[in-house]
Tab-separated table of N, CA and C in Angstrom:
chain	number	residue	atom	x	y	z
A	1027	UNK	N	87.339	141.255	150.790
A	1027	UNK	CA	86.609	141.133	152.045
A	1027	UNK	C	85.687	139.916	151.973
A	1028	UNK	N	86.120	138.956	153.042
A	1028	UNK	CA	84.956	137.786	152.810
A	1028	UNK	C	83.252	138.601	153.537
A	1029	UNK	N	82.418	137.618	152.470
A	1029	UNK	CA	80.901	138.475	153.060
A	1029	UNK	C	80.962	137.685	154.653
A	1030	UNK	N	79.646	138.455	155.027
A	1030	UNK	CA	79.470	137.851	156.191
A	1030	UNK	C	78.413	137.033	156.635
A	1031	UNK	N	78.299	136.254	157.423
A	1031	UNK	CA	77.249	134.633	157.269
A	1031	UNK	C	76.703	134.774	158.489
A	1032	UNK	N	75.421	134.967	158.699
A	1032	UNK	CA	74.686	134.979	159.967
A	1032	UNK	C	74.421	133.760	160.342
A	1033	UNK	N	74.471	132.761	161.107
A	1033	UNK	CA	74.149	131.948	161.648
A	1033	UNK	C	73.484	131.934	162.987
A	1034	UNK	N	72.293	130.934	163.349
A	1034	UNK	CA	72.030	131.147	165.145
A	1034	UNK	C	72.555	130.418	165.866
A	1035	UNK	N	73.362	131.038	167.391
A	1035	UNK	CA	74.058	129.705	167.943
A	1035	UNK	C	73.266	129.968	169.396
A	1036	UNK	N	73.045	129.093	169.777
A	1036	UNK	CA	72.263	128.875	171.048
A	1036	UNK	C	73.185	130.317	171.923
A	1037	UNK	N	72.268	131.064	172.938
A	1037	UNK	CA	73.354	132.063	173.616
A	1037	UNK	C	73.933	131.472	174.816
A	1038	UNK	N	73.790	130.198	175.381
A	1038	UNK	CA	74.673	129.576	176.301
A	1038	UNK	C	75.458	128.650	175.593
A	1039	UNK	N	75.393	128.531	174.362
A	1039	UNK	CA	76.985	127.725	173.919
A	1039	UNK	C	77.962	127.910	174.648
A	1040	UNK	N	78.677	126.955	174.404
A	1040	UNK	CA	80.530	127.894	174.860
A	1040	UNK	C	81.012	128.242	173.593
A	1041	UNK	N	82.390	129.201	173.925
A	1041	UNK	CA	82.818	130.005	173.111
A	1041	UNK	C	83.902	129.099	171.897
A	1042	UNK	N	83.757	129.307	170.685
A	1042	UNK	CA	84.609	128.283	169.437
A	1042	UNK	C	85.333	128.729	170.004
A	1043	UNK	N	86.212	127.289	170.368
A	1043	UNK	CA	87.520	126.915	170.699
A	1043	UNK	C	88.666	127.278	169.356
A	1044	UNK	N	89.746	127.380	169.479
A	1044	UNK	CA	90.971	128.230	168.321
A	1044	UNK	C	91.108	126.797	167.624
A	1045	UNK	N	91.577	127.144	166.328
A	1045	UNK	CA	91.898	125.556	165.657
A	1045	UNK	C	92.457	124.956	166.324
A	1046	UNK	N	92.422	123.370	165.418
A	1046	UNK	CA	93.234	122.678	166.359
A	1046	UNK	C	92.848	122.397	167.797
A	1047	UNK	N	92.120	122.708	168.923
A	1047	UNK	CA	92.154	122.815	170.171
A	1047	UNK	C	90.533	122.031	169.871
A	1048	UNK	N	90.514	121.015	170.949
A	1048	UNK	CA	89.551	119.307	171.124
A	1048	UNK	C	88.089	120.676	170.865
A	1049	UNK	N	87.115	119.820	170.380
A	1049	UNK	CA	85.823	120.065	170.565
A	1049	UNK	C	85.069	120.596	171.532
A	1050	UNK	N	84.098	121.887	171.644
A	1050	UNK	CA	83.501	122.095	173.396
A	1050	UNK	C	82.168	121.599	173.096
A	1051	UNK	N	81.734	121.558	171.888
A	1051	UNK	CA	80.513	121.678	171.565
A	1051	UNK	C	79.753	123.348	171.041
A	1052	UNK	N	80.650	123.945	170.492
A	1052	UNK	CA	80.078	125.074	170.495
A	1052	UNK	C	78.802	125.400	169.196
A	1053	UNK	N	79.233	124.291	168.273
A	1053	UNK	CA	78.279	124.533	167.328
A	1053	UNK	C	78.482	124.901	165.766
A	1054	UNK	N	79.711	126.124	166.022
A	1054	UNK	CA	79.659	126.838	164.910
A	1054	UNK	C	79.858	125.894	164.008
A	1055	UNK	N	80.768	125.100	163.708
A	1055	UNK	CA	80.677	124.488	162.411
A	1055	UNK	C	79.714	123.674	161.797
A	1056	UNK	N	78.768	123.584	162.533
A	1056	UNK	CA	77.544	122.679	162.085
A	1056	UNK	C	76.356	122.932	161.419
A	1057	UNK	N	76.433	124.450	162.393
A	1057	UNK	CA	75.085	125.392	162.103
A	1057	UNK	C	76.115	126.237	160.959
A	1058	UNK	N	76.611	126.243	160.512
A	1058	UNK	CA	77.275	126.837	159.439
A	1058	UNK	C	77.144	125.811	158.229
A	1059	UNK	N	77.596	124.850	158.055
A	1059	UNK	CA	77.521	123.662	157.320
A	1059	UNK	C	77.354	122.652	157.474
A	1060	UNK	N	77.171	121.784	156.846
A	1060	UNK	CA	77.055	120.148	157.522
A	1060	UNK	C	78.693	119.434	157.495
A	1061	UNK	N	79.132	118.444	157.652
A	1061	UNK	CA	79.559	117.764	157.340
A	1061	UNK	C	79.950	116.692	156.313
A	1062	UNK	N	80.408	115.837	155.798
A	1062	UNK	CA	80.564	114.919	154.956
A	1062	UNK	C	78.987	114.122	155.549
A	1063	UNK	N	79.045	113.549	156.590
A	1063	UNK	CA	78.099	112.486	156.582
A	1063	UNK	C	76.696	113.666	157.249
A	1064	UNK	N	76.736	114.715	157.558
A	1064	UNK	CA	75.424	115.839	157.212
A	1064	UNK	C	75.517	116.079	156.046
A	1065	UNK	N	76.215	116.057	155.078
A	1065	UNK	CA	75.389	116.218	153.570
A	1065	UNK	C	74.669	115.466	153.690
A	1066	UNK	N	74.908	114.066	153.853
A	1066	UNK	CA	73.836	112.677	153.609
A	1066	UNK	C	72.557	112.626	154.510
A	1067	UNK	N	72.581	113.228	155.633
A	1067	UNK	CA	71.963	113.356	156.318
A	1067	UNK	C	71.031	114.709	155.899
A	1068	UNK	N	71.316	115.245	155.808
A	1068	UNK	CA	70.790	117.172	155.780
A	1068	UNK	C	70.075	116.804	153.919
A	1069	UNK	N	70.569	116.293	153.331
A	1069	UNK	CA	70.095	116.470	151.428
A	1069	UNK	C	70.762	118.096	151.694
A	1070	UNK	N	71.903	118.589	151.820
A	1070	UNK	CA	72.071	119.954	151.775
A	1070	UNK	C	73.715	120.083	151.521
A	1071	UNK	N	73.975	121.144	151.043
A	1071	UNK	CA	75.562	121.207	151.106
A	1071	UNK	C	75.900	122.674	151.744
A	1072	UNK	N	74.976	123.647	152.600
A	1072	UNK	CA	74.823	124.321	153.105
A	1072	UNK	C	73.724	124.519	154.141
A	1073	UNK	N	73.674	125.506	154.943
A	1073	UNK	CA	72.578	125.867	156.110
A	1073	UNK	C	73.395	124.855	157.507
A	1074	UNK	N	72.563	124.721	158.303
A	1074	UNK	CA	72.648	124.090	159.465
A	1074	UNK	C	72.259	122.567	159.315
A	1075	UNK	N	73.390	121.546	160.076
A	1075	UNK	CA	72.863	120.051	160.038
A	1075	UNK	C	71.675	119.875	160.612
A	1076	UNK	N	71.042	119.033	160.110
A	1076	UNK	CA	70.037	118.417	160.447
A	1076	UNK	C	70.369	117.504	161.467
A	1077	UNK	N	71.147	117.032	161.565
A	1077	UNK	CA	71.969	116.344	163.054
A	1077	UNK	C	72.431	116.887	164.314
A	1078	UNK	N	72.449	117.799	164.201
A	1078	UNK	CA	73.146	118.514	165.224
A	1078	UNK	C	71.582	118.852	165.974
A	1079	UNK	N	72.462	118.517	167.646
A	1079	UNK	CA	71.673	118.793	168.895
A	1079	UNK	C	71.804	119.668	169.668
A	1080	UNK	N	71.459	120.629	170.506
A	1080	UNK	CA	71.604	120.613	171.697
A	1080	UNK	C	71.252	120.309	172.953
A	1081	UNK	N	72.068	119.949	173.750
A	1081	UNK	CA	71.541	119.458	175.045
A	1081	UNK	C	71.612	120.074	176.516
A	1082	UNK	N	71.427	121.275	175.847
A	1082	UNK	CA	71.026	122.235	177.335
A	1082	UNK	C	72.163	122.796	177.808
A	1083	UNK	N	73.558	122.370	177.439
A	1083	UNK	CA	74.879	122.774	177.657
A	1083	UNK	C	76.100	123.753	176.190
A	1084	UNK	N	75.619	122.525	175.209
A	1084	UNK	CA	76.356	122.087	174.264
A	1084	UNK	C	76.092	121.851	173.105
A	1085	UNK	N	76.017	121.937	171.909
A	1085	UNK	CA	75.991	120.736	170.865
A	1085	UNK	C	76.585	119.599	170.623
A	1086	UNK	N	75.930	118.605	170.003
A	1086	UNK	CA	76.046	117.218	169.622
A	1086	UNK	C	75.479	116.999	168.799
A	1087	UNK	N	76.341	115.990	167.786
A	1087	UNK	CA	76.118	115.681	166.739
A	1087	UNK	C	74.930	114.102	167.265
A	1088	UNK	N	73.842	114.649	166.492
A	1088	UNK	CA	72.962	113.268	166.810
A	1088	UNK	C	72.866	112.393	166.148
A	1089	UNK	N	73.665	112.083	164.687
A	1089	UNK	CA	74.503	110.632	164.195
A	1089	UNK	C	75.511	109.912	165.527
A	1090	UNK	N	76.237	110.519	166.456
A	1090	UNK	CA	76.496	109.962	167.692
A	1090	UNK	C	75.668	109.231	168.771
A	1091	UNK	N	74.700	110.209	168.949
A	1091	UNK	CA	73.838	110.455	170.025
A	1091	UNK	C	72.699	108.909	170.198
A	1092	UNK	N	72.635	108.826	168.950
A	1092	UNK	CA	70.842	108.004	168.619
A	1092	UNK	C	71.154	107.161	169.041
A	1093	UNK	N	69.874	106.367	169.605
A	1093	UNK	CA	70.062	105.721	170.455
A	1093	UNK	C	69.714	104.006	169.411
A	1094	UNK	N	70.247	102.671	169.942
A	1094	UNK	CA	70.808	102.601	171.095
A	1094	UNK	C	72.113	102.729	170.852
A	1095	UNK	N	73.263	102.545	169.758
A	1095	UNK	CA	74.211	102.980	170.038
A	1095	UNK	C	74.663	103.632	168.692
A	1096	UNK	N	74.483	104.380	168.324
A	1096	UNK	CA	74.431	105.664	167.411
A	1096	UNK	C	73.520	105.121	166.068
A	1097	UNK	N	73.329	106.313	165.082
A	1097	UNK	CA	72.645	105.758	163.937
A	1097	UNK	C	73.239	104.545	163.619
A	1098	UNK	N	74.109	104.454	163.296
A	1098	UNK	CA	74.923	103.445	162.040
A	1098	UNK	C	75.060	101.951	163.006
A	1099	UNK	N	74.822	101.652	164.048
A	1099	UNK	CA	75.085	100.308	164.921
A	1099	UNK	C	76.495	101.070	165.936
A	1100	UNK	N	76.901	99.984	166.328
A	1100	UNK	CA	78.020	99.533	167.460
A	1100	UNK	C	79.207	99.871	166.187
A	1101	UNK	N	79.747	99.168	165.917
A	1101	UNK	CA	80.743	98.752	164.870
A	1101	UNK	C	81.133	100.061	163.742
A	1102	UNK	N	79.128	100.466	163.675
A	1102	UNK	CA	79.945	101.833	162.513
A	1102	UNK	C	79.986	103.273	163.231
A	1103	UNK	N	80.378	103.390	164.244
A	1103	UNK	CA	80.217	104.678	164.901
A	1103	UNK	C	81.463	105.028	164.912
A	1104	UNK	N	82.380	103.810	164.586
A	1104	UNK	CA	84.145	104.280	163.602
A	1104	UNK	C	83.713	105.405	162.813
A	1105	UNK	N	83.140	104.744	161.885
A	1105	UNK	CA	83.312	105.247	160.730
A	1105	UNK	C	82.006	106.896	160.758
A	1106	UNK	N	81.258	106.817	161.639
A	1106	UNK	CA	80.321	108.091	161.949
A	1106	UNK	C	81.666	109.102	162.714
A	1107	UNK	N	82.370	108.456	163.538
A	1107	UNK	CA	83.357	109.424	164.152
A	1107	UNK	C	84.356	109.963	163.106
A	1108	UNK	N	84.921	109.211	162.087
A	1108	UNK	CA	85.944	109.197	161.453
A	1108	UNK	C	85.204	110.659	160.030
A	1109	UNK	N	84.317	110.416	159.683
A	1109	UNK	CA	83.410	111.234	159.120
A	1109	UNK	C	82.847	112.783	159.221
A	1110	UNK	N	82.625	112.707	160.825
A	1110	UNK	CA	82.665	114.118	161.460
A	1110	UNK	C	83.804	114.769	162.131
A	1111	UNK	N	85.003	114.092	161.708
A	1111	UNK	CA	86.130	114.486	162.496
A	1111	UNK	C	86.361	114.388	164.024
A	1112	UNK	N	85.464	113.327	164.686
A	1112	UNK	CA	85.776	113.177	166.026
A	1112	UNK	C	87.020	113.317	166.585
A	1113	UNK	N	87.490	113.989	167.261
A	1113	UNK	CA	88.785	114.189	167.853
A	1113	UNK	C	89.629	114.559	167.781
A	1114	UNK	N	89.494	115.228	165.890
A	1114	UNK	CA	90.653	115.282	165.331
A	1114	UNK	C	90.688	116.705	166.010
A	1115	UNK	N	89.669	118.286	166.237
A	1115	UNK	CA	90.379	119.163	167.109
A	1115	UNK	C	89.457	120.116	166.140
A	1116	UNK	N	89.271	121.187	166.362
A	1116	UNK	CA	88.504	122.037	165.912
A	1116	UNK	C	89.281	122.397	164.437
A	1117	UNK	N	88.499	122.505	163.750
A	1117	UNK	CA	89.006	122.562	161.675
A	1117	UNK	C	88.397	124.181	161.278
A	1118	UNK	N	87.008	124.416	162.322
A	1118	UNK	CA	86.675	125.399	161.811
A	1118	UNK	C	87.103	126.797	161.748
A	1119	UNK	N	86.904	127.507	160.190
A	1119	UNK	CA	88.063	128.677	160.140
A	1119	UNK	C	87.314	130.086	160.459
A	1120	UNK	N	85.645	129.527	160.603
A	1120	UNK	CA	84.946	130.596	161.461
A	1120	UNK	C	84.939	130.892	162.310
A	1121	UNK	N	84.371	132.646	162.788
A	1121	UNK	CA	84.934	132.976	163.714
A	1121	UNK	C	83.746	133.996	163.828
A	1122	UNK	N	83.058	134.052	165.026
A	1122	UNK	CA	81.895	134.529	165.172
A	1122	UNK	C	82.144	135.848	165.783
A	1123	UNK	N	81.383	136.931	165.172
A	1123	UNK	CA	81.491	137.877	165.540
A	1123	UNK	C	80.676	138.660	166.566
A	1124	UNK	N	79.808	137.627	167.497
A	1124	UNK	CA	78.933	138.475	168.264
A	1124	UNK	C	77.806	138.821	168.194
A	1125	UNK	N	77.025	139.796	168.911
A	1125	UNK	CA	75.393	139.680	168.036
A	1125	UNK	C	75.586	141.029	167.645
A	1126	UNK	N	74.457	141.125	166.345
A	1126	UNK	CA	74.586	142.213	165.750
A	1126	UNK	C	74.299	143.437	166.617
């Protein structure tokens, strides 16, 4: 039996999308773990990114977000996308169970 991992997700998120299927912003994988470039960001290899936003709808990753055109410049927001898996489609194998 895997244990079970409480995490908080905003209660107007939208609902984690099934693998594979584009990004809504729902969160879970962020507030669950960081990322490759939220380790670097977070000093953590667990808990919730330190990057991650929400914006009243959604989450967003705020290595995207920052202004003026993401942390890393123009040029490296390749490599910020390529890092957090931009586009590639939802990876996460969590699956939220509701409130207690």
């Amino acid at each position: 039996m895997t244990p079970r991992r409480v995490i908080h997700i905003h209660p107007e998120a939208p609902p984690k999308p099934a693998p594979g299927q584009p990004c809504n912003g729902c969160g879970v994988c962020c507030l669950a773990e960081p990322c490759p470039l939220g380790v670097v960001l977070s000093r953590r290899l667990r808990g919730a990114c330190v990057a991650l936003r929400w914006d009243g709808a959604r989450y967003l990753c705020g290595a995207l977000t920052a202004q003026p055109s993401g942390l890393f410049g123009r040029w490296g927001l390749r490599l910020v996308r390529r890092w957090i898996a931009a586009g590639v489609g939802c990876d996460c194998s969590l699956e939220p169970a509701g409130k207690p």
